[in-house]
Coordinates of C-alpha atoms in Angstrom, one line a residue:
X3 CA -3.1 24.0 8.5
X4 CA -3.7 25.1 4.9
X5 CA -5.3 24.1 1.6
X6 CA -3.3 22.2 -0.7
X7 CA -6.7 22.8 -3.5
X8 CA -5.2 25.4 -5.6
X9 CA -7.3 27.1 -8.2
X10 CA -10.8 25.8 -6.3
X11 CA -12.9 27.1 -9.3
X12 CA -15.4 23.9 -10.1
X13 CA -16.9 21.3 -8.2
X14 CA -17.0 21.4 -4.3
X15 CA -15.4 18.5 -2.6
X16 CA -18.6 15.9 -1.9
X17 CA -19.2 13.6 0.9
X18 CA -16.3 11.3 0.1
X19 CA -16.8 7.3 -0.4
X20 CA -20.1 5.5 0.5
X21 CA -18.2 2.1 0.5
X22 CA -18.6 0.1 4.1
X23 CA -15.1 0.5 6.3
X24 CA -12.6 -1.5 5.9
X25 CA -13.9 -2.9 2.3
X26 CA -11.2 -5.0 0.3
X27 CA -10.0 -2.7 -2.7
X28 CA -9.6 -4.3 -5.8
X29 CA -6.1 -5.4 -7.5
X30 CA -4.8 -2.2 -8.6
X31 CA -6.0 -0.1 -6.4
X32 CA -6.0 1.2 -2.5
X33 CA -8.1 2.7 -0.4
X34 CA -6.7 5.4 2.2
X35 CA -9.4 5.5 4.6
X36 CA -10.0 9.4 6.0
X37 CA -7.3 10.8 4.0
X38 CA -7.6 12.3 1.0
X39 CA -4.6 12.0 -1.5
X40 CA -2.3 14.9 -2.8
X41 CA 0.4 12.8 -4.5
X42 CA 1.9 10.2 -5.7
X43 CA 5.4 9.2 -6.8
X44 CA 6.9 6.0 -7.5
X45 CA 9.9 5.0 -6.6
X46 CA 13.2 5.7 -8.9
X47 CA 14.9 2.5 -7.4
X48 CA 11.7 0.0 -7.4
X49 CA 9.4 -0.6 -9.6
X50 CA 6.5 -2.4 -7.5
X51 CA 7.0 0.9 -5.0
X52 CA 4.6 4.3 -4.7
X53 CA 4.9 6.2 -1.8
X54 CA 1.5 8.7 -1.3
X55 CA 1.2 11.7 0.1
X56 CA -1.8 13.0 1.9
X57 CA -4.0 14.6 4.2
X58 CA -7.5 14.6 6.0
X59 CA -10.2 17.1 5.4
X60 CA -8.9 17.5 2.0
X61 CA -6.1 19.5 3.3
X62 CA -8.1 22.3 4.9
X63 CA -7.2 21.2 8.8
X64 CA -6.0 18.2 10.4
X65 CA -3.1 15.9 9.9
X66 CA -0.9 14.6 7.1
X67 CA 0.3 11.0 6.0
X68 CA 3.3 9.2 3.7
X69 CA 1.5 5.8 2.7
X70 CA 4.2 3.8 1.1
X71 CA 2.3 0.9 -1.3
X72 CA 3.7 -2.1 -2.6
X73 CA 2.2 -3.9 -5.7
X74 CA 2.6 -7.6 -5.9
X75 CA 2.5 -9.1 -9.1
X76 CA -1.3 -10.2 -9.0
X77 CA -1.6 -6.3 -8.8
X78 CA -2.7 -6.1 -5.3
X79 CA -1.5 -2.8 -3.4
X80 CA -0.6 -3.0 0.4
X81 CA 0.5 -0.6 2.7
X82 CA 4.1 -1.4 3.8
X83 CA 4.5 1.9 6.0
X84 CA 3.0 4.5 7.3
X85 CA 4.4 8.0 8.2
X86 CA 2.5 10.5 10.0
X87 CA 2.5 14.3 10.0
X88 CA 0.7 17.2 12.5
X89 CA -0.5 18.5 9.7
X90 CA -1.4 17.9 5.4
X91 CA 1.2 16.6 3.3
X92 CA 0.2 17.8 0.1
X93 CA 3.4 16.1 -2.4
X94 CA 6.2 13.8 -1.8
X95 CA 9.6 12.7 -4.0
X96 CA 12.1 10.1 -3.6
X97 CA 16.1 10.7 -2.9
X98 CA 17.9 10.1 -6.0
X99 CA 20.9 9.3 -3.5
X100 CA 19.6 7.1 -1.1
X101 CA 16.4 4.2 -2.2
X102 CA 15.1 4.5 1.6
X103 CA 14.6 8.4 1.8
X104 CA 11.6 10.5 0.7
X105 CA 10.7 14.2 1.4
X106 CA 7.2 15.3 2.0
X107 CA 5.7 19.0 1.9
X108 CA 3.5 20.2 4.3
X109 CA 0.9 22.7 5.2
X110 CA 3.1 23.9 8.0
X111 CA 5.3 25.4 5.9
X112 CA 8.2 22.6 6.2
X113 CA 9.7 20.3 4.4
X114 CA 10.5 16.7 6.0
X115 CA 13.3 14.1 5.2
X116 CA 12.3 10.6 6.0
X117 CA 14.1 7.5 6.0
X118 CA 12.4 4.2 5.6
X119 CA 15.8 2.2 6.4
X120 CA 15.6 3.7 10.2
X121 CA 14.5 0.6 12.5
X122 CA 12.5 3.5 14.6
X123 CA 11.7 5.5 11.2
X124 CA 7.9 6.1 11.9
X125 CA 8.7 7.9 15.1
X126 CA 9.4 11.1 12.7
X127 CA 11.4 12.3 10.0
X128 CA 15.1 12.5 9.7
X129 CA 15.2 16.1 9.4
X130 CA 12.6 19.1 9.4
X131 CA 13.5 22.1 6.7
X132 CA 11.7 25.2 7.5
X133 CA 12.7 28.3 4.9
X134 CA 8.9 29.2 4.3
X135 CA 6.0 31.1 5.3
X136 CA 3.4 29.5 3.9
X137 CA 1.8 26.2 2.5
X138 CA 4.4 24.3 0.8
X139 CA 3.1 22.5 -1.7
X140 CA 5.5 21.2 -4.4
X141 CA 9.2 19.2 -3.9
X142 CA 11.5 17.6 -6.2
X143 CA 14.8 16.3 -6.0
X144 CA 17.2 16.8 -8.5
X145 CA 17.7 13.9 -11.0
X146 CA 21.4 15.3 -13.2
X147 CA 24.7 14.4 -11.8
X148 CA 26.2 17.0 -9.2
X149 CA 25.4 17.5 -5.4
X150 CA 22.5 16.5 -4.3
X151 CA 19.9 19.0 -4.3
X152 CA 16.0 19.5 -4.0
X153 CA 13.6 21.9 -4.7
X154 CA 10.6 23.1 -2.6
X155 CA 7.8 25.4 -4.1
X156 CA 5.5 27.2 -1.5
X157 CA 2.4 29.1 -1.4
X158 CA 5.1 32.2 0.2
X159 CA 5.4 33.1 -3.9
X160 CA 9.3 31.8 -3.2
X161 CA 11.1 28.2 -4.1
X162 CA 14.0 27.1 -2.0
X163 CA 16.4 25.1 -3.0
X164 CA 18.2 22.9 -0.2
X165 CA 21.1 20.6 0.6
X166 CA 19.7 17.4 2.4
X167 CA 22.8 17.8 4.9
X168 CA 22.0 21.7 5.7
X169 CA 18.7 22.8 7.3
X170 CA 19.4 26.2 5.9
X171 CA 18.4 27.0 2.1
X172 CA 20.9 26.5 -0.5
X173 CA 19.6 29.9 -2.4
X174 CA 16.1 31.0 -2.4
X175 CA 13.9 32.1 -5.6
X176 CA 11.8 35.2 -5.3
X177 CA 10.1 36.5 -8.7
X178 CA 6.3 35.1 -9.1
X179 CA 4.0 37.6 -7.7
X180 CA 1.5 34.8 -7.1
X181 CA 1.5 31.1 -4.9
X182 CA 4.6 29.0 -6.6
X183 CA 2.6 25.4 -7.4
X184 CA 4.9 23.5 -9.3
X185 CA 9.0 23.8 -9.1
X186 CA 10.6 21.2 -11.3
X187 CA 14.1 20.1 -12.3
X188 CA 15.2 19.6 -15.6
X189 CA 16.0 16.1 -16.3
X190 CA 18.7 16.6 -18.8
X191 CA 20.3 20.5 -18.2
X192 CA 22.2 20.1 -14.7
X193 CA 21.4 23.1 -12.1
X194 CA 18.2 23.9 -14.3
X195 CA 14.7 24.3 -13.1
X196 CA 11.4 25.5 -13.8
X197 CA 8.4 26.6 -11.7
X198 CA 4.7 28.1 -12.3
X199 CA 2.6 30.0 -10.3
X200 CA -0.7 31.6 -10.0
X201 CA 0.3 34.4 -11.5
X202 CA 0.3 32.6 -15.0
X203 CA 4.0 32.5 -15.7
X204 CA 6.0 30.1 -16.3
X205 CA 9.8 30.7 -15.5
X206 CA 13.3 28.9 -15.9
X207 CA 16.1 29.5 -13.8
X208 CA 19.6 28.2 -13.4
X209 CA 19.8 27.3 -10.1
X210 CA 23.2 27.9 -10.4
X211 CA 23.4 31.7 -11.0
X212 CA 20.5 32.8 -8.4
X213 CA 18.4 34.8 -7.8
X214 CA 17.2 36.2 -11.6
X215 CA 15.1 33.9 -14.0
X216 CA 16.7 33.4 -17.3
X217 CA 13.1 33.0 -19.3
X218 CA 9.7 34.0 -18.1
X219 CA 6.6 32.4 -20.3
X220 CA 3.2 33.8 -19.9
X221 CA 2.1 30.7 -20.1
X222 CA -1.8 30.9 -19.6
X223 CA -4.1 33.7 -18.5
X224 CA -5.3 31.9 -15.2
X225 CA -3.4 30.3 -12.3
X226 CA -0.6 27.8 -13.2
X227 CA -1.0 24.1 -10.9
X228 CA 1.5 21.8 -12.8
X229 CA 4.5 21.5 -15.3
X230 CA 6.9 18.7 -16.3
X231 CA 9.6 18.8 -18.4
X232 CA 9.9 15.8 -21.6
X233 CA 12.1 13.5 -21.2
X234 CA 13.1 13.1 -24.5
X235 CA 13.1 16.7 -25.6
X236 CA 15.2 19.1 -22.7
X237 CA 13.9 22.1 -24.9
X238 CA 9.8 20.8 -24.2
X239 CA 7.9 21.8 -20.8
X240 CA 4.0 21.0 -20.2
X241 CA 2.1 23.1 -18.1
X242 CA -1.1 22.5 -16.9
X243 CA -4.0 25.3 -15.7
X244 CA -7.0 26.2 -14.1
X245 CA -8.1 27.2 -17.3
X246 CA -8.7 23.7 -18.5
X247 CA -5.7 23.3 -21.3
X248 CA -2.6 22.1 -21.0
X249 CA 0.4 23.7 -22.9
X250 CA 3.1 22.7 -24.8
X251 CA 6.9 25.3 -24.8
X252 CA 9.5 25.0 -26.5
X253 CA 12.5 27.3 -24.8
X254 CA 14.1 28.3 -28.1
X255 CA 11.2 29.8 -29.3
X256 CA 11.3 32.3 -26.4
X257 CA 8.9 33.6 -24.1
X258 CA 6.8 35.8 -27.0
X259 CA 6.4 32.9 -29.3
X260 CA 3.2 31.0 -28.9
X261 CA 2.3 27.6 -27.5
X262 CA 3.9 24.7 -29.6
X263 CA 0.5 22.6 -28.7
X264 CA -2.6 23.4 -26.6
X265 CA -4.8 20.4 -25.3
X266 CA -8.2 21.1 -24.3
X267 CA -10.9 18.7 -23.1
X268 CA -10.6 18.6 -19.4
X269 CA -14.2 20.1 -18.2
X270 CA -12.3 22.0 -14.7
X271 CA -8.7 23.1 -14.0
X272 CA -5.8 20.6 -15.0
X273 CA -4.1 20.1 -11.4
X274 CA -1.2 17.7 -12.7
X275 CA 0.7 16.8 -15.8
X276 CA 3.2 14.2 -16.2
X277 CA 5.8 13.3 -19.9
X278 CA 5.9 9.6 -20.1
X279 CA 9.1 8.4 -19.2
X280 CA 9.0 5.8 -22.5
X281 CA 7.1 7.8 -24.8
X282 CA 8.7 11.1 -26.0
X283 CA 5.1 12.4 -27.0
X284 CA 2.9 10.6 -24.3
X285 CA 1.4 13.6 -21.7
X286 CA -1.1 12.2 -18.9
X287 CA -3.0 14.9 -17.0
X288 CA -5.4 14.8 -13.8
X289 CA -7.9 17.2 -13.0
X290 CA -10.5 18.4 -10.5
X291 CA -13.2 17.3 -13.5
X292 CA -12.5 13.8 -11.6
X293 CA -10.7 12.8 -14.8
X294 CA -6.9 11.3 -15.4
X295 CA -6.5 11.7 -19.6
X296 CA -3.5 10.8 -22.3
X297 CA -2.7 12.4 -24.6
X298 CA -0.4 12.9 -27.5
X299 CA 0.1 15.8 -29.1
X300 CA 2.1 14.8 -32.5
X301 CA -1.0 13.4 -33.4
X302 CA -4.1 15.5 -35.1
X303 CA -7.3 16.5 -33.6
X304 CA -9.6 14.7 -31.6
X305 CA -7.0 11.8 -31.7
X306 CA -4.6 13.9 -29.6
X307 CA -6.8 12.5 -26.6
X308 CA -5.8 9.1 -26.6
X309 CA -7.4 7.9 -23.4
X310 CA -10.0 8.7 -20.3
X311 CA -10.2 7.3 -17.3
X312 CA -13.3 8.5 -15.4
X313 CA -13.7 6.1 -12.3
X314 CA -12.9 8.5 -9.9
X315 CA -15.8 10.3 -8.2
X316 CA -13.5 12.7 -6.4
X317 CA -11.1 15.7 -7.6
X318 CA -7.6 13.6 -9.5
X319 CA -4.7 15.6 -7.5
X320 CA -1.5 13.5 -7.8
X321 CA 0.0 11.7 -10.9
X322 CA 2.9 9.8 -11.7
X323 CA 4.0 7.0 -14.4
X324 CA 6.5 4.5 -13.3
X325 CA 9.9 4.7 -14.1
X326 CA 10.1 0.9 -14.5
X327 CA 7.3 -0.6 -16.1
X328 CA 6.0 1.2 -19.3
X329 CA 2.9 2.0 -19.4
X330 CA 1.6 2.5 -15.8
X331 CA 0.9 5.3 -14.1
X332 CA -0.5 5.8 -11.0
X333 CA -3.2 8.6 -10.1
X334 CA -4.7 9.6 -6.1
X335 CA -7.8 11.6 -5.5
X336 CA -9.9 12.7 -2.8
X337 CA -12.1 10.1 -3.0
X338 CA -9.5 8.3 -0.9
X339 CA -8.4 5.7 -3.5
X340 CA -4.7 5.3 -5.1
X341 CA -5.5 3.6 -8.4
X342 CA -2.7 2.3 -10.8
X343 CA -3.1 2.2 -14.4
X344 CA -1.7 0.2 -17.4
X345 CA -2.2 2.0 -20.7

């Protein structure tokens, strides 16, 4: 097993929820008894759908599981299925080819294809794709038009790009010099990608021409956990970092040129940042400060933090707005509760 924490500086996990088992959880939220949550994606295909991936013992030993959630319209969140893994799954992403498949990424080192449309799919996944030698702890599938393709980041320093239909990697990319946390696919330039690492780079590659980056950002002077690209802007990536801020590049500036926006305000390391997918200057962050924030950076000072949620009493690891319903996002922490948002 291995630790999907990244960047531990702050607060030490605590003793998890004092609620009585098997307490009701409020409309818009879930709780995931005895496993603490890593991730969160919603589904590209269905907008009442979030699949959650997690693990016990925050990650450190034990076993993983894929909760996949289903929000009725009065807002309350049931489990629909539940997928289990020998050890922590610590992020998860939905086919763009197929509405039924997910991939999960584990401490093992593997990557797993799952298929929800399988009469006997909680027996195991569809396939197992093992290319790395450590913790993997970031996938994405790709979202342009072309072959289908996703990427996996891994504590190894490498990401791996794969094939669904081939258990072998596509190409592998070998460059950071520190634990890959985030690899992400452009949503607009096909075959483009970005990742970040603990060694404070960020880096953009064309999948396409392997194995060299084409840019390399230092993007912060401590560890790397998260980027997204804008979905609006294809030249705009966010990255967030242990050291608090989260960061604004533009890719025709070039990697010398500074920042075009730093946010600060989180009190420990951002873990996960997220563009809206309806707002070209909406930004939503988690962070072990127990925090989810949004912001907007074409606004002005303090106003550039637009909103705070502080319920959790837990690390915020995992992240996502919904695709089909503006305005909602959905956060997971280790307090064991999914919670979903409306702005």
């Amino acid at each position: 097993g291995g630790g999907g924490g990244g960047g531990m500086a702050g607060p030490q996990p605590g003793g998890g929820p004092t609620r009585p088992p098997g307490a009701r959880a409020p409309p818009g939220s879930f709780f995931t008894d005895g496993i603490h949550g890593q991730s969160v994606a919603w589904s590209p295909y269905h907008g009442n759908l979030l699949a959650m991936a997690g693990s016990q013992n925050y990650g450190i030993a034990g076993a993983g599981q894929l909760s996949i959630l289903q929000q009725d319209p009065s807002g309350m969140i049931v489990e629909k299925t539940r997928l289990e893994w020998p050890d922590g799954l610590f992020d998860a992403c939905w086919s763009e080819e197929h509405e039924n498949q997910i991939v999960t990424a584990s401490g093992d080192g593997t990557v797993q294809l799952w298929d929800l449309g399988l009469a006997n799919h909680t027996r195991g996944p569809l396939r197992v794709f093992k290319g790395h030698t450590k913790e993997v702890v970031s996938v994405d599938w790709n979202q342009t038009r072309g072959p289908p393709l996703f990427l996996s980041a891994s504590w190894d320093c490498g990401v791996n790009m794969w094939d669904p239909s081939s258990q072998v990697p596509v190409a592998s990319f070998r460059e950071h010099l520190g634990q890959v946390y985030a690899a992400m696919w452009s949503p607009r330039k096909a075959g483009c990608f970005a990742s970040v690492s603990s060694d404070g780079t960020l880096k953009i590659w064309d999948g396409r021409k392997p194995p060299h980056s084409v840019q390399t950002f230092q993007a912060h002077n401590h560890e790397v956990l998260s980027c997204d690209w804008s979905k609006y802007n294809e030249n705009l990536i966010v990255t967030g970092s242990v050291d608090k801020t989260i960061r604004g590049f533009d890719l025709r500036a070039g990697p010398g040129a500074p920042p075009l926006f730093t946010l600060g305000g989180h009190g420990y390391a951002v873990r996960r940042v997220k563009c809206s997918p309806h707002h070209p200057t909406m930004i939503a962050s988690s962070s072990y400060d127990f925090t989810t924030r949004i912001w907007d950076p074409s606004l002005q000072g303090p106003s550039q933090l637009v909103q705070v949620f502080d319920d959790h009493s837990e690390f915020v690891i995992g992240l996502d707005f919904n695709l089909h319903v503006p305005n909602v996002l959905a956060d997971c922490s280790w307090d064991e509760r999914v919670v979903v948002r409306r702005l």
